[in-house]
PDB file of C-alpha atoms in Angstrom:
ATOM      1  CA  UNK A   5      11.021  -9.744  -8.576  1.00 44.00           C
ATOM      2  CA  UNK A   6       8.934 -11.803 -10.977  1.00 59.00           C
ATOM      3  CA  UNK A   7       5.163 -11.493 -11.237  1.00 63.00           C
ATOM      4  CA  UNK A   8       3.390 -14.334  -9.438  1.00 71.00           C
ATOM      5  CA  UNK A   9       1.062 -16.449 -11.501  1.00 78.00           C
ATOM      6  CA  UNK A  10      -2.660 -16.581 -10.926  1.00 76.00           C
ATOM      7  CA  UNK A  11      -2.270 -20.222  -9.910  1.00 83.00           C
ATOM      8  CA  UNK A  12       0.244 -19.372  -7.174  1.00 85.00           C
ATOM      9  CA  UNK A  13      -1.886 -16.486  -5.856  1.00 85.00           C
ATOM     10  CA  UNK A  14      -4.978 -18.680  -5.651  1.00 85.00           C
ATOM     11  CA  UNK A  15      -2.993 -21.429  -3.914  1.00 90.00           C
ATOM     12  CA  UNK A  16      -1.597 -18.963  -1.379  1.00 89.00           C
ATOM     13  CA  UNK A  17      -5.056 -17.495  -0.721  1.00 90.00           C
ATOM     14  CA  UNK A  18      -6.499 -20.976  -0.223  1.00 92.00           C
ATOM     15  CA  UNK A  19      -3.699 -21.837   2.204  1.00 93.00           C
ATOM     16  CA  UNK A  20      -4.213 -18.638   4.218  1.00 91.00           C
ATOM     17  CA  UNK A  21      -7.964 -19.244   4.358  1.00 92.00           C
ATOM     18  CA  UNK A  22      -7.296 -22.800   5.529  1.00 93.00           C
ATOM     19  CA  UNK A  23      -5.037 -21.539   8.323  1.00 92.00           C
ATOM     20  CA  UNK A  24      -7.706 -19.064   9.420  1.00 91.00           C
ATOM     21  CA  UNK A  25     -10.423 -21.713   9.366  1.00 92.00           C
ATOM     22  CA  UNK A  26      -8.229 -24.079  11.383  1.00 91.00           C
ATOM     23  CA  UNK A  27      -7.553 -21.353  13.949  1.00 91.00           C
ATOM     24  CA  UNK A  28     -11.296 -20.814  14.328  1.00 90.00           C
ATOM     25  CA  UNK A  29     -11.911 -24.541  14.779  1.00 89.00           C
ATOM     26  CA  UNK A  30      -9.227 -24.917  17.442  1.00 89.00           C
ATOM     27  CA  UNK A  31     -10.504 -21.880  19.338  1.00 84.00           C
ATOM     28  CA  UNK A  32      -7.097 -20.424  20.174  1.00 85.00           C
ATOM     29  CA  UNK A  33      -7.810 -16.723  20.590  1.00 84.00           C
ATOM     30  CA  UNK A  34      -4.272 -15.498  19.949  1.00 88.00           C
ATOM     31  CA  UNK A  35      -3.907 -17.734  16.902  1.00 89.00           C
ATOM     32  CA  UNK A  36      -7.254 -16.484  15.543  1.00 89.00           C
ATOM     33  CA  UNK A  37      -6.148 -12.878  15.823  1.00 90.00           C
ATOM     34  CA  UNK A  38      -2.788 -13.562  14.185  1.00 92.00           C
ATOM     35  CA  UNK A  39      -4.300 -15.606  11.344  1.00 90.00           C
ATOM     36  CA  UNK A  40      -7.079 -13.073  10.719  1.00 90.00           C
ATOM     37  CA  UNK A  41      -4.550 -10.240  10.560  1.00 92.00           C
ATOM     38  CA  UNK A  42      -2.247 -12.158   8.240  1.00 90.00           C
ATOM     39  CA  UNK A  43      -5.158 -13.186   5.996  1.00 90.00           C
ATOM     40  CA  UNK A  44      -6.374  -9.596   5.786  1.00 90.00           C
ATOM     41  CA  UNK A  45      -2.934  -8.258   4.902  1.00 89.00           C
ATOM     42  CA  UNK A  46      -2.390 -11.028   2.346  1.00 87.00           C
ATOM     43  CA  UNK A  47      -5.746 -10.294   0.696  1.00 87.00           C
ATOM     44  CA  UNK A  48      -4.795  -6.618   0.375  1.00 88.00           C
ATOM     45  CA  UNK A  49      -1.470  -7.578  -1.216  1.00 85.00           C
ATOM     46  CA  UNK A  50      -3.127 -10.160  -3.480  1.00 84.00           C
ATOM     47  CA  UNK A  51      -5.696  -7.600  -4.603  1.00 83.00           C
ATOM     48  CA  UNK A  52      -2.898  -5.340  -5.789  1.00 83.00           C
ATOM     49  CA  UNK A  53      -1.163  -8.253  -7.507  1.00 80.00           C
ATOM     50  CA  UNK A  54      -4.379  -9.383  -9.219  1.00 77.00           C
ATOM     51  CA  UNK A  55      -4.813  -6.049 -11.018  1.00 76.00           C
ATOM     52  CA  UNK A  56      -3.387  -7.381 -14.301  1.00 73.00           C
ATOM     53  CA  UNK A  57      -5.962 -10.188 -14.346  1.00 66.00           C
ATOM     54  CA  UNK A  58      -9.046  -8.111 -13.452  1.00 70.00           C
ATOM     55  CA  UNK A  59      -9.893  -7.229 -17.081  1.00 69.00           C
ATOM     56  CA  UNK A  60      -9.783 -10.948 -17.876  1.00 62.00           C
ATOM     57  CA  UNK A  61     -12.470 -11.733 -15.292  1.00 63.00           C
ATOM     58  CA  UNK A  62     -15.137 -12.939 -17.741  1.00 66.00           C
ATOM     59  CA  UNK A  63     -12.514 -14.856 -19.731  1.00 65.00           C
ATOM     60  CA  UNK A  64     -11.074 -16.851 -16.830  1.00 67.00           C
ATOM     61  CA  UNK A  65     -10.855 -20.565 -17.338  1.00 73.00           C
ATOM     62  CA  UNK A  66     -13.560 -22.562 -15.631  1.00 79.00           C
ATOM     63  CA  UNK A  67     -11.087 -24.110 -13.161  1.00 81.00           C
ATOM     64  CA  UNK A  68      -9.822 -20.697 -12.029  1.00 78.00           C
ATOM     65  CA  UNK A  69     -13.346 -19.316 -11.782  1.00 78.00           C
ATOM     66  CA  UNK A  70     -14.398 -22.351  -9.741  1.00 86.00           C
ATOM     67  CA  UNK A  71     -11.463 -21.821  -7.386  1.00 87.00           C
ATOM     68  CA  UNK A  72     -12.414 -18.160  -6.941  1.00 83.00           C
ATOM     69  CA  UNK A  73     -16.016 -19.164  -6.191  1.00 87.00           C
ATOM     70  CA  UNK A  74     -14.774 -21.761  -3.695  1.00 92.00           C
ATOM     71  CA  UNK A  75     -12.614 -19.096  -2.026  1.00 91.00           C
ATOM     72  CA  UNK A  76     -15.614 -16.779  -1.771  1.00 90.00           C
ATOM     73  CA  UNK A  77     -17.738 -19.558  -0.273  1.00 94.00           C
ATOM     74  CA  UNK A  78     -14.990 -20.455   2.195  1.00 94.00           C
ATOM     75  CA  UNK A  79     -14.630 -16.842   3.217  1.00 92.00           C
ATOM     76  CA  UNK A  80     -18.388 -16.628   3.800  1.00 94.00           C
ATOM     77  CA  UNK A  81     -18.204 -19.716   6.031  1.00 94.00           C
ATOM     78  CA  UNK A  82     -15.322 -18.253   8.029  1.00 93.00           C
ATOM     79  CA  UNK A  83     -17.283 -15.020   8.430  1.00 93.00           C
ATOM     80  CA  UNK A  84     -20.304 -16.962   9.732  1.00 94.00           C
ATOM     81  CA  UNK A  85     -18.083 -18.842  12.194  1.00 92.00           C
ATOM     82  CA  UNK A  86     -16.685 -15.539  13.444  1.00 91.00           C
ATOM     83  CA  UNK A  87     -20.178 -14.094  13.853  1.00 93.00           C
ATOM     84  CA  UNK A  88     -21.297 -17.169  15.800  1.00 92.00           C
ATOM     85  CA  UNK A  89     -18.259 -16.942  18.050  1.00 91.00           C
ATOM     86  CA  UNK A  90     -18.926 -13.214  18.550  1.00 91.00           C
ATOM     87  CA  UNK A  91     -22.514 -13.961  19.599  1.00 93.00           C
ATOM     88  CA  UNK A  92     -21.354 -16.598  22.099  1.00 91.00           C
ATOM     89  CA  UNK A  93     -18.765 -14.263  23.597  1.00 89.00           C
ATOM     90  CA  UNK A  94     -21.346 -11.474  23.812  1.00 90.00           C
ATOM     91  CA  UNK A  95     -23.821 -13.747  25.626  1.00 90.00           C
ATOM     92  CA  UNK A  96     -21.135 -14.960  28.020  1.00 90.00           C
ATOM     93  CA  UNK A  97     -20.095 -11.390  28.730  1.00 89.00           C
ATOM     94  CA  UNK A  98     -23.672 -10.438  29.598  1.00 88.00           C
ATOM     95  CA  UNK A  99     -23.869 -13.418  31.968  1.00 89.00           C
ATOM     96  CA  UNK A 100     -20.563 -12.643  33.679  1.00 90.00           C
ATOM     97  CA  UNK A 101     -21.006  -8.860  33.796  1.00 86.00           C
ATOM     98  CA  UNK A 102     -24.741  -8.155  34.214  1.00 81.00           C
ATOM     99  CA  UNK A 103     -24.104  -4.407  34.358  1.00 77.00           C
ATOM    100  CA  UNK A 104     -23.519  -4.564  30.603  1.00 72.00           C
ATOM    101  CA  UNK A 105     -27.305  -4.792  30.142  1.00 71.00           C
ATOM    102  CA  UNK A 106     -28.137  -1.565  31.972  1.00 71.00           C
ATOM    103  CA  UNK A 107     -27.763   1.747  30.168  1.00 67.00           C
ATOM    104  CA  UNK A 108     -25.075   4.084  31.427  1.00 66.00           C
ATOM    105  CA  UNK A 109     -27.158   7.226  31.057  1.00 69.00           C
ATOM    106  CA  UNK A 110     -30.826   7.696  31.926  1.00 62.00           C
ATOM    107  CA  UNK A 111     -33.191   7.449  29.003  1.00 62.00           C
ATOM    108  CA  UNK A 112     -34.676  10.665  27.701  1.00 59.00           C
ATOM    109  CA  UNK A 113     -38.263  11.342  28.783  1.00 62.00           C
ATOM    110  CA  UNK A 114     -39.326  13.102  25.631  1.00 63.00           C
ATOM    111  CA  UNK A 115     -38.072  14.186  22.264  1.00 67.00           C
ATOM    112  CA  UNK A 116     -36.048  17.005  23.848  1.00 67.00           C
ATOM    113  CA  UNK A 117     -34.610  15.083  26.785  1.00 62.00           C
ATOM    114  CA  UNK A 118     -35.662  14.678  30.370  1.00 60.00           C
ATOM    115  CA  UNK A 119     -37.493  17.447  32.140  1.00 62.00           C
ATOM    116  CA  UNK A 120     -35.887  19.594  34.803  1.00 62.00           C
ATOM    117  CA  UNK A 121     -35.807  18.079  38.264  1.00 65.00           C
ATOM    118  CA  UNK A 122     -36.418  20.281  41.257  1.00 63.00           C
ATOM    119  CA  UNK A 123     -34.122  20.027  44.218  1.00 65.00           C
ATOM    120  CA  UNK A 124     -37.003  20.602  46.628  1.00 66.00           C
ATOM    121  CA  UNK A 125     -35.536  23.813  47.910  1.00 69.00           C
ATOM    122  CA  UNK A 126     -38.008  26.418  46.625  1.00 64.00           C
ATOM    123  CA  UNK A 127     -41.416  24.868  47.059  1.00 65.00           C
ATOM    124  CA  UNK A 128     -43.377  28.118  46.841  1.00 67.00           C
ATOM    125  CA  UNK A 129     -42.339  31.346  45.211  1.00 64.00           C
ATOM    126  CA  UNK A 130     -44.196  34.503  46.154  1.00 65.00           C
ATOM    127  CA  UNK A 131     -43.616  38.052  45.193  1.00 62.00           C
TER     128      UNK A 131
END
């Protein structure tokens, strides 16, 4: 198998990021999950394939460096879109299931937990 060129890796990363961004815009939940998973796995593979070019980082041509910066900016935008969608889903969940707002366990009364509660059985002890 031949080594892919930096140009082909950047093009493939841009295409994957475009698919993920499109899935977020359309709002298809299943498509978002599939595209996010495929983008994540492709980034891991691309990271391993980019190892030969990592020492050349400062010496990249301006066009390649600009494409990498554009990829980073696009990834930041996709991350912000995902965070916004997460916040909307979280708010909707709290509206639909109000029990999500109440704690499951009682809050501790002090630094060492709640005090002992009497059952009311032994009101007075005498010897």
